[in-house]
PDB file of C-alpha atoms in Angstrom:
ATOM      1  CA  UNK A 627      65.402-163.868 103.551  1.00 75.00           C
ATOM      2  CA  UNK A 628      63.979-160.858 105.882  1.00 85.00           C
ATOM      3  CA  UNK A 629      66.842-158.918 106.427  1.00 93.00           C
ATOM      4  CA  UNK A 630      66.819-155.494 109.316  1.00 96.00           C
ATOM      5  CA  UNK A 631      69.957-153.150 108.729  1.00 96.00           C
ATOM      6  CA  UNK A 632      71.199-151.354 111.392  1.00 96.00           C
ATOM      7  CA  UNK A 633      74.334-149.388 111.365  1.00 89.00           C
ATOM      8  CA  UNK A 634      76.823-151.371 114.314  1.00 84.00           C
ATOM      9  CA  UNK A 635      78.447-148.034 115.534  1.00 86.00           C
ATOM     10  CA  UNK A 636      79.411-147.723 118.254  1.00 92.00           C
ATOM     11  CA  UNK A 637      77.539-144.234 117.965  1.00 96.00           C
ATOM     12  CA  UNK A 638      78.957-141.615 120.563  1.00 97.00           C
ATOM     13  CA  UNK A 639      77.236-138.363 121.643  1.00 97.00           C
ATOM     14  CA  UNK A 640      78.023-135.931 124.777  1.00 97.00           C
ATOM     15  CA  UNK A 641      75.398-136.506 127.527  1.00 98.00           C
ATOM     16  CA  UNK A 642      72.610-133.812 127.011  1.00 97.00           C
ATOM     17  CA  UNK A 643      72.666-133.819 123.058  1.00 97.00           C
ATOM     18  CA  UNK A 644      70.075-136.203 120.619  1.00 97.00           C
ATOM     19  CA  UNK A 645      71.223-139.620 119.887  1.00 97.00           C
ATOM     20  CA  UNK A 646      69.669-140.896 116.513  1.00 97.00           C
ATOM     21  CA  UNK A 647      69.284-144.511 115.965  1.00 97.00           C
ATOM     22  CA  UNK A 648      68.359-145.594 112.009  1.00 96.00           C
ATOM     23  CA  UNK A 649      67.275-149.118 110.992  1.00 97.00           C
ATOM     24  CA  UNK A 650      66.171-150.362 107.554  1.00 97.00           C
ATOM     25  CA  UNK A 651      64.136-153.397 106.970  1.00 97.00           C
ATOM     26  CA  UNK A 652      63.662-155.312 103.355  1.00 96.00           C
ATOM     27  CA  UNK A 653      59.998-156.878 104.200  1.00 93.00           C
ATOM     28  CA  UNK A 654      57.954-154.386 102.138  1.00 93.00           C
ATOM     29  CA  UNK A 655      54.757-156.045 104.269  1.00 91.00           C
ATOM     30  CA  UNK A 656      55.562-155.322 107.849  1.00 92.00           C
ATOM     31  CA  UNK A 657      53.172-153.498 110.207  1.00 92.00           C
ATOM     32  CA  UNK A 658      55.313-153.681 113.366  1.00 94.00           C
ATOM     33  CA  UNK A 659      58.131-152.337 114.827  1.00 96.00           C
ATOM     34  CA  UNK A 660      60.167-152.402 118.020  1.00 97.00           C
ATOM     35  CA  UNK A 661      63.388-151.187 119.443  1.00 98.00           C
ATOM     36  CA  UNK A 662      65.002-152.896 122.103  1.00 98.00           C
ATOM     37  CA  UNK A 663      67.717-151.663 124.714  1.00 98.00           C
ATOM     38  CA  UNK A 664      70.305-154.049 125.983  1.00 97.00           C
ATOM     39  CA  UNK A 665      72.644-153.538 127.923  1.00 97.00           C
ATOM     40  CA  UNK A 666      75.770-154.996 127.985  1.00 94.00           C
ATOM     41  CA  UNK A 667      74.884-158.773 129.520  1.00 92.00           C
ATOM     42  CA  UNK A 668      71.661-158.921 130.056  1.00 94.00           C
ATOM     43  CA  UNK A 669      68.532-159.566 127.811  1.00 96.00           C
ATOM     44  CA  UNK A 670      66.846-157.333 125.729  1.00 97.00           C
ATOM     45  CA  UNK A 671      64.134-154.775 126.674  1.00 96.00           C
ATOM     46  CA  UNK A 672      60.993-153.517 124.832  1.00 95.00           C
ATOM     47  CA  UNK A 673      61.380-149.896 124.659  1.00 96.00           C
ATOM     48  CA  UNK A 674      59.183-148.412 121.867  1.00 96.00           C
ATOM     49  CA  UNK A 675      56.574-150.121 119.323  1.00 96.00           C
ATOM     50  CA  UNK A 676      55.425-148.252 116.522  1.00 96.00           C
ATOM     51  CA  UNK A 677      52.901-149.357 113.777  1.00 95.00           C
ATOM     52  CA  UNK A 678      51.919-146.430 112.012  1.00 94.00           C
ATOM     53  CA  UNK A 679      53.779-144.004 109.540  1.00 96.00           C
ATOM     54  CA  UNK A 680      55.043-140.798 111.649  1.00 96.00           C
ATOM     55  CA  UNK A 681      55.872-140.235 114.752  1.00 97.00           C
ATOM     56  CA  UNK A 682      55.478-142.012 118.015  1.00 97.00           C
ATOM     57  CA  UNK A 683      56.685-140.106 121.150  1.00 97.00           C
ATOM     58  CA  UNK A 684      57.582-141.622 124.779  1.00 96.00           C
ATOM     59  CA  UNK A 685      59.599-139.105 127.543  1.00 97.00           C
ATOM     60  CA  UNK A 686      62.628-139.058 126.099  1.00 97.00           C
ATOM     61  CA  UNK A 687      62.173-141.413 122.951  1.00 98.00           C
ATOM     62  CA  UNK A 688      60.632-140.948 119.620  1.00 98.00           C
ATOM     63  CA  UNK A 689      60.234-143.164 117.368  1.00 98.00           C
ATOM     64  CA  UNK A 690      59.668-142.490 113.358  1.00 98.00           C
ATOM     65  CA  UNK A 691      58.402-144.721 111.064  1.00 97.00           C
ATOM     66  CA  UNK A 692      58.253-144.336 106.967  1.00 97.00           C
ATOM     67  CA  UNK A 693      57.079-147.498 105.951  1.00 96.00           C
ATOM     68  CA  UNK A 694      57.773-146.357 101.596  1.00 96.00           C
ATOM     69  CA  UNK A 695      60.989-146.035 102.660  1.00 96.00           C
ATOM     70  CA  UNK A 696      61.212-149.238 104.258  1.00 96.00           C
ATOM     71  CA  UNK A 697      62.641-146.392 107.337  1.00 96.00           C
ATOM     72  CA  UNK A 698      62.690-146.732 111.216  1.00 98.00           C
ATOM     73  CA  UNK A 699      64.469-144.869 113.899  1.00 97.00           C
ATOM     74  CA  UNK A 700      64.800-143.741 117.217  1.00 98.00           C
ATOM     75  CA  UNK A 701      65.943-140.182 118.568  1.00 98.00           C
ATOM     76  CA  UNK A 702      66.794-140.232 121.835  1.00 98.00           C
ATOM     77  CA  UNK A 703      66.505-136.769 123.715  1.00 98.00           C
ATOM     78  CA  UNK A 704      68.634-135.386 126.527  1.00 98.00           C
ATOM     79  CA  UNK A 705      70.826-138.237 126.006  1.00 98.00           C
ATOM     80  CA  UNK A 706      72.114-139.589 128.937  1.00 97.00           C
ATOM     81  CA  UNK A 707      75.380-142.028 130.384  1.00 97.00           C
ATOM     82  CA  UNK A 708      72.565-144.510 131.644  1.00 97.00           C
ATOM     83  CA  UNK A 709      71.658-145.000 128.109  1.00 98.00           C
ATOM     84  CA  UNK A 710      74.789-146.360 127.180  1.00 98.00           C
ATOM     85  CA  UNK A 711      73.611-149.719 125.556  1.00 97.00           C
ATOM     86  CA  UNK A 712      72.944-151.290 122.325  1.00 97.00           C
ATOM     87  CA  UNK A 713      69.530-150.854 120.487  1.00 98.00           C
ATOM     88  CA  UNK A 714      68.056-153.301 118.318  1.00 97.00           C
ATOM     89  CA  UNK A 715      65.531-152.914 115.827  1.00 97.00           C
ATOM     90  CA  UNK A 716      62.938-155.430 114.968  1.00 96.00           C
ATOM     91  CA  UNK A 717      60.543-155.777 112.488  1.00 95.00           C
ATOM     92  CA  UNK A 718      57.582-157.827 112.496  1.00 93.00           C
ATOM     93  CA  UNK A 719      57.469-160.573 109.338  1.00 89.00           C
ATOM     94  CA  UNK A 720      54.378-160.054 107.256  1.00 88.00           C
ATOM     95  CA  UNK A 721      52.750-163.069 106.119  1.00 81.00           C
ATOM     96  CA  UNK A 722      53.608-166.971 107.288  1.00 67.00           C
ATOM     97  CA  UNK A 723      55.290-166.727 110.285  1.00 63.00           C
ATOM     98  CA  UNK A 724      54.056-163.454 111.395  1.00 74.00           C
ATOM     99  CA  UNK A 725      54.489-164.230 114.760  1.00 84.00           C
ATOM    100  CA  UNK A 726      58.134-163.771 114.542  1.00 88.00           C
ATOM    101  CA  UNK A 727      60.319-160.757 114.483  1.00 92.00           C
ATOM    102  CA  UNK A 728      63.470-160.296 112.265  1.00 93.00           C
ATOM    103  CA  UNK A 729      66.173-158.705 114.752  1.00 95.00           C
ATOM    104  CA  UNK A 730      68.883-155.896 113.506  1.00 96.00           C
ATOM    105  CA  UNK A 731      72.207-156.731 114.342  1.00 95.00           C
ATOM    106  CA  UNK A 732      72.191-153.683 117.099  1.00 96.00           C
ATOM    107  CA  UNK A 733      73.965-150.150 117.659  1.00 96.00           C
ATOM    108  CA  UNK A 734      75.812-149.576 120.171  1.00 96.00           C
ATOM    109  CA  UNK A 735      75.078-145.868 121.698  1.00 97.00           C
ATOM    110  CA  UNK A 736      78.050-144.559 123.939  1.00 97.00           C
ATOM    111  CA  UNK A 737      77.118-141.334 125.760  1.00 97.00           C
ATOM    112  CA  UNK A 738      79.747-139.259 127.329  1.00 97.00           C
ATOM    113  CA  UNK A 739      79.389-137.643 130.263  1.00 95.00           C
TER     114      UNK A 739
ATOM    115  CA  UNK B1128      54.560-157.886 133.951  1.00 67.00           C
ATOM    116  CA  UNK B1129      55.128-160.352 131.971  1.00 62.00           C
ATOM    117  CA  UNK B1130      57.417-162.302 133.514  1.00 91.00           C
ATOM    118  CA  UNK B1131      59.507-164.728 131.187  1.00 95.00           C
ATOM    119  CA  UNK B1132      61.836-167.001 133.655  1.00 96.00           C
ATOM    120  CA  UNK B1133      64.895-169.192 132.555  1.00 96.00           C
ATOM    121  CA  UNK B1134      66.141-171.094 135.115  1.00 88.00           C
ATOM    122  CA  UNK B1135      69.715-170.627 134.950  1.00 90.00           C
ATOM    123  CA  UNK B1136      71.523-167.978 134.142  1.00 93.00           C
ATOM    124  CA  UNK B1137      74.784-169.441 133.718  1.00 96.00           C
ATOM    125  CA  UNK B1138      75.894-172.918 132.937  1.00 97.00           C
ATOM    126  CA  UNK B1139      79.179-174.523 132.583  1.00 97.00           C
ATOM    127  CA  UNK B1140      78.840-177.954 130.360  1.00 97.00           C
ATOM    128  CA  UNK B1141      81.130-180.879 128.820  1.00 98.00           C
ATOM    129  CA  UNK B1142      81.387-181.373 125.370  1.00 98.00           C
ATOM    130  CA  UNK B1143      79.146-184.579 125.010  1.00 97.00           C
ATOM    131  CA  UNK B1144      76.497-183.354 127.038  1.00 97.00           C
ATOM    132  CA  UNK B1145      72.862-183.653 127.073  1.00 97.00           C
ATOM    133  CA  UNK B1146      71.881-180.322 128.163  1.00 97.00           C
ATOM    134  CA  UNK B1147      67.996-178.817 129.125  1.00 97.00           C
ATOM    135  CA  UNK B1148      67.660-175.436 129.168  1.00 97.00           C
ATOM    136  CA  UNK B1149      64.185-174.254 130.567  1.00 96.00           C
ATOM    137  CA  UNK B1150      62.030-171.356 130.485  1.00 97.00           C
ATOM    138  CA  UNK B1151      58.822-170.676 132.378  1.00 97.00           C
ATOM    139  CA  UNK B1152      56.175-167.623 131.285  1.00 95.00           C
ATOM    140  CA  UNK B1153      53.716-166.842 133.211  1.00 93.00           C
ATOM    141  CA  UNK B1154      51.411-164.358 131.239  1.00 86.00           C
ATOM    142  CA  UNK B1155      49.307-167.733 129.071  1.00 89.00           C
ATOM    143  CA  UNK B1156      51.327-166.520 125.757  1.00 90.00           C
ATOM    144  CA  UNK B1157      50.799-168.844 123.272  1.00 91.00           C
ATOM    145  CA  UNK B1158      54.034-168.165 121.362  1.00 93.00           C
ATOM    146  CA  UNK B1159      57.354-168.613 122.586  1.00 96.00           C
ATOM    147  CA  UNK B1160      60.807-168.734 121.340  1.00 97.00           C
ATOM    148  CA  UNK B1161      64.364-169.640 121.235  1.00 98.00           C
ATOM    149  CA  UNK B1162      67.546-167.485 120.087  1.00 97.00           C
ATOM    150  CA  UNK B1163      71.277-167.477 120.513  1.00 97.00           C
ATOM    151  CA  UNK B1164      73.082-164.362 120.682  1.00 97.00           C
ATOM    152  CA  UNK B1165      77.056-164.166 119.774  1.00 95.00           C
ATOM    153  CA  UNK B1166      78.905-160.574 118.978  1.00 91.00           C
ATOM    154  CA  UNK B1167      78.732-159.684 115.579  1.00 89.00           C
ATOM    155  CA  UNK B1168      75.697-162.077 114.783  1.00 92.00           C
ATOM    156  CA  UNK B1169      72.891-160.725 116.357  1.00 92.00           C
ATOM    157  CA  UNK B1170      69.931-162.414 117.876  1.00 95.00           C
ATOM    158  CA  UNK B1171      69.346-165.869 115.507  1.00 95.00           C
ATOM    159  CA  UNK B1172      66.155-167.889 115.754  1.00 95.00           C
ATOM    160  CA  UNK B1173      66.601-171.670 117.171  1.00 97.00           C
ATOM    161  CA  UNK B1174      63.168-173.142 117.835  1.00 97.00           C
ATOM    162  CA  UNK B1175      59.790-171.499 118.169  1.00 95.00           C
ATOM    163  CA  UNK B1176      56.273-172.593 119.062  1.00 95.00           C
ATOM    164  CA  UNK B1177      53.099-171.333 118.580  1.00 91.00           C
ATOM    165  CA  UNK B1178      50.671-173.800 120.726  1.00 89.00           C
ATOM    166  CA  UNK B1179      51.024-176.771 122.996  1.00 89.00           C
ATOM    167  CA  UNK B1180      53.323-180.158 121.588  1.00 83.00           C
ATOM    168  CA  UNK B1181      53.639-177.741 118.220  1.00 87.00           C
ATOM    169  CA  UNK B1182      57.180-176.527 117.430  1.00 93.00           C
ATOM    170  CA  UNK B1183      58.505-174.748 113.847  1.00 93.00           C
ATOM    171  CA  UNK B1184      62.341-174.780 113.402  1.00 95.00           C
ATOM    172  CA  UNK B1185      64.103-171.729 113.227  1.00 93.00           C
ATOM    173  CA  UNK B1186      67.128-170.300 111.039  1.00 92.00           C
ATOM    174  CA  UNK B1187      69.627-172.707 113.310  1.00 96.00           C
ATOM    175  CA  UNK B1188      68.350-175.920 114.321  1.00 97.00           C
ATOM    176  CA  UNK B1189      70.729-178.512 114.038  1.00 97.00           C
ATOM    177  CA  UNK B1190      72.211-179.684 117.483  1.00 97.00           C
ATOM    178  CA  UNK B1191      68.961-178.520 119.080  1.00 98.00           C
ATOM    179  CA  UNK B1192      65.765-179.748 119.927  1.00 97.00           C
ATOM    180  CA  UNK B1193      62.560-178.442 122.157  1.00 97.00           C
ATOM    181  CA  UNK B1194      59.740-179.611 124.081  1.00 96.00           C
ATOM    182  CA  UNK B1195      56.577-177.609 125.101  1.00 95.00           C
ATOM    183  CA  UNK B1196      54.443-179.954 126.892  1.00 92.00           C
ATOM    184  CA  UNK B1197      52.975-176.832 128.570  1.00 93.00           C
ATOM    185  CA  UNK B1198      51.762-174.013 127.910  1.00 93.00           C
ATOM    186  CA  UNK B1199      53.724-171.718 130.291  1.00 95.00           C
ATOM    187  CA  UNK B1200      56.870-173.886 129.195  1.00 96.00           C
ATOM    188  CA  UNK B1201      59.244-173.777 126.570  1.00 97.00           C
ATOM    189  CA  UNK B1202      62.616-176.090 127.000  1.00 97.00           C
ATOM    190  CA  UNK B1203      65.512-176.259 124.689  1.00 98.00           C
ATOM    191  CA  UNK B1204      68.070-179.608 124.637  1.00 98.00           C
ATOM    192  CA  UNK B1205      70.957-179.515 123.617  1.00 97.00           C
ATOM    193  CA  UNK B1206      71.561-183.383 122.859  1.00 95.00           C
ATOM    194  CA  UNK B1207      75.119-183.817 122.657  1.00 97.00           C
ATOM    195  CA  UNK B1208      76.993-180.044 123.929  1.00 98.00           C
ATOM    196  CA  UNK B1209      79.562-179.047 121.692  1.00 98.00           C
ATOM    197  CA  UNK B1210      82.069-175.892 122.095  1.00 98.00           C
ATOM    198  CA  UNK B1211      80.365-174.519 118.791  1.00 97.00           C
ATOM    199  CA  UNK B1212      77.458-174.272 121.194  1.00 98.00           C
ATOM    200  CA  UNK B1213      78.569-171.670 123.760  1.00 98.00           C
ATOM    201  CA  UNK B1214      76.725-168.692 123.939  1.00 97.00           C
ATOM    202  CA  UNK B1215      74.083-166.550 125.483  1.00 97.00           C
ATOM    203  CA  UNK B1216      70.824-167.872 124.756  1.00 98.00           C
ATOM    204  CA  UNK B1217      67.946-166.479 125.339  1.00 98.00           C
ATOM    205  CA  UNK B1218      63.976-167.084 125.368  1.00 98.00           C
ATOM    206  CA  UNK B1219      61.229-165.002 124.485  1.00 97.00           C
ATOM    207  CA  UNK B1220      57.585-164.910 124.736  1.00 95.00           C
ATOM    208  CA  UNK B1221      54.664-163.199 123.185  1.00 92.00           C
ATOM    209  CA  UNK B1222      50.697-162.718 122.911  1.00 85.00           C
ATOM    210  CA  UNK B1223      50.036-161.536 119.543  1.00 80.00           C
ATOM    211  CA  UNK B1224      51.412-159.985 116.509  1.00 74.00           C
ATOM    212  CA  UNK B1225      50.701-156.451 117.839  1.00 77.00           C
ATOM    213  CA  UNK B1226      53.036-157.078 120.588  1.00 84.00           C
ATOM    214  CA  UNK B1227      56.760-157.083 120.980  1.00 90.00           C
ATOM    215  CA  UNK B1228      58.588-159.961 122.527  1.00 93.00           C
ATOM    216  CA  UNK B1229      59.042-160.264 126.268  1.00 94.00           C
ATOM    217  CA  UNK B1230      62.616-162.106 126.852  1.00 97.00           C
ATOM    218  CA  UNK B1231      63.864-163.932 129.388  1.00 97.00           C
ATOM    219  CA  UNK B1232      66.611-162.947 131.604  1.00 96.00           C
ATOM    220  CA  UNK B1233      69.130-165.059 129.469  1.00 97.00           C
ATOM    221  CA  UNK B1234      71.362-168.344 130.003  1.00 97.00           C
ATOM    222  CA  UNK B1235      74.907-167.979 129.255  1.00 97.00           C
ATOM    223  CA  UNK B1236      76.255-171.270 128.392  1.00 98.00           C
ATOM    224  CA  UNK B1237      79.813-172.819 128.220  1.00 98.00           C
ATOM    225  CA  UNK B1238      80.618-175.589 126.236  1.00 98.00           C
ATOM    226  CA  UNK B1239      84.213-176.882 127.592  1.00 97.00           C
TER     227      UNK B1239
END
């Protein structure tokens, strides 16, 4: 069974500072991965894809990838209230079935103004 | 975009029910999907499909069943509604293992 770890929170940081989002994955063969912000009822949203080991910048979002470490996160810079959601992590499944992702249970990322 | 449509986006039910849930892309993905989300369990995998009249079970199948007589469609049935059944769900769609999924806006069903 794939499994994605992701720690539930809810994870609070004062508007302005670096949120930083972890998520562990137990499919030693994946070659994707996504985060996903969703806010609180509505559907998730494709934020960041990163296939490489390193880091993978956007604006505000980086995402970091150690793939011997079976390691993803996401820092979020200059943190702000609007990003007050919960981000999942997904990992692509190697092998049969690759066409499906293996979803993290989510963190939920409260801001504070 | 990639637009990924469901046609309700929220439904009240009776237990007993037969139940269609739809959802339309319209970016000629080849692989779509079906999950239900409830707090505390995450996104879990119903149904998926990876071509025309071909469909794969998921990690939850039982009460469900799909139909994808098209390519741009993807429905799920719920074939007799039960309260065990209410929750978001939501459908997904993608064109390749390089991508990400592209959901849906989400159908939040009640079973009463």
């Amino acid at each position: 069974q794939k499994e994605v770890e992701q720690n539930s929170g809810p994870l609070s940081v004062p508007e302005g500072a670096i949120a930083s989002l972890n998520c562990t994955y137990s499919d030693r063969g994946s070659q994707s991965f996504f985060w996903y912000r969703q806010y609180s009822g509505k559907s998730p949203e494709l934020i960041m894809s990163i296939y490489s080991n390193g880091d993978k910048e956007d604006g505000r979002f980086t995402a970091q990838l150690n793939k011997a470490s079976q390691y993803v996160s996401l820092l979020i810079r200059d943190s702000q209230p609007s990003d007050s959601a919960t981000y999942l992590c997904a990992v692509r499944n190697s092998g049969a079935g690759s066409y499906q992702l293996t979803f993290g249970k989510g963190t939920k990322l409260s801001v504070i103004p | 975009d990639v637009k990924v449509t469901q046609s309700s986006r929220y439904l009240v039910k009776r237990t007993g029910e037969k139940v269609f849930l739809e959802c339309v892309q319209d970016m000629d993905h080849e692989n779509m999907f079906w999950y239900r989300q409830d707090p505390g369990l995450g996104l879990r995998l119903i149904y998926f499909s990876y071509d025309v009249k071909m469909k794969e079970k998921g990690d939850i199948p039982e009460g469900y069943s799909v139909s994808r007589e098209k390519k741009e469609r993807f429905s799920l049935i719920l074939e007799s509604a039960s309260t065990n059944q209410t929750s978001m769900y939501l459908c997904a769609s993608t064109q390749g293992t390089d991508y990400g999924y592209t959901f849906g806006s989400g159908t939040r069903l009640t079973v009463v």
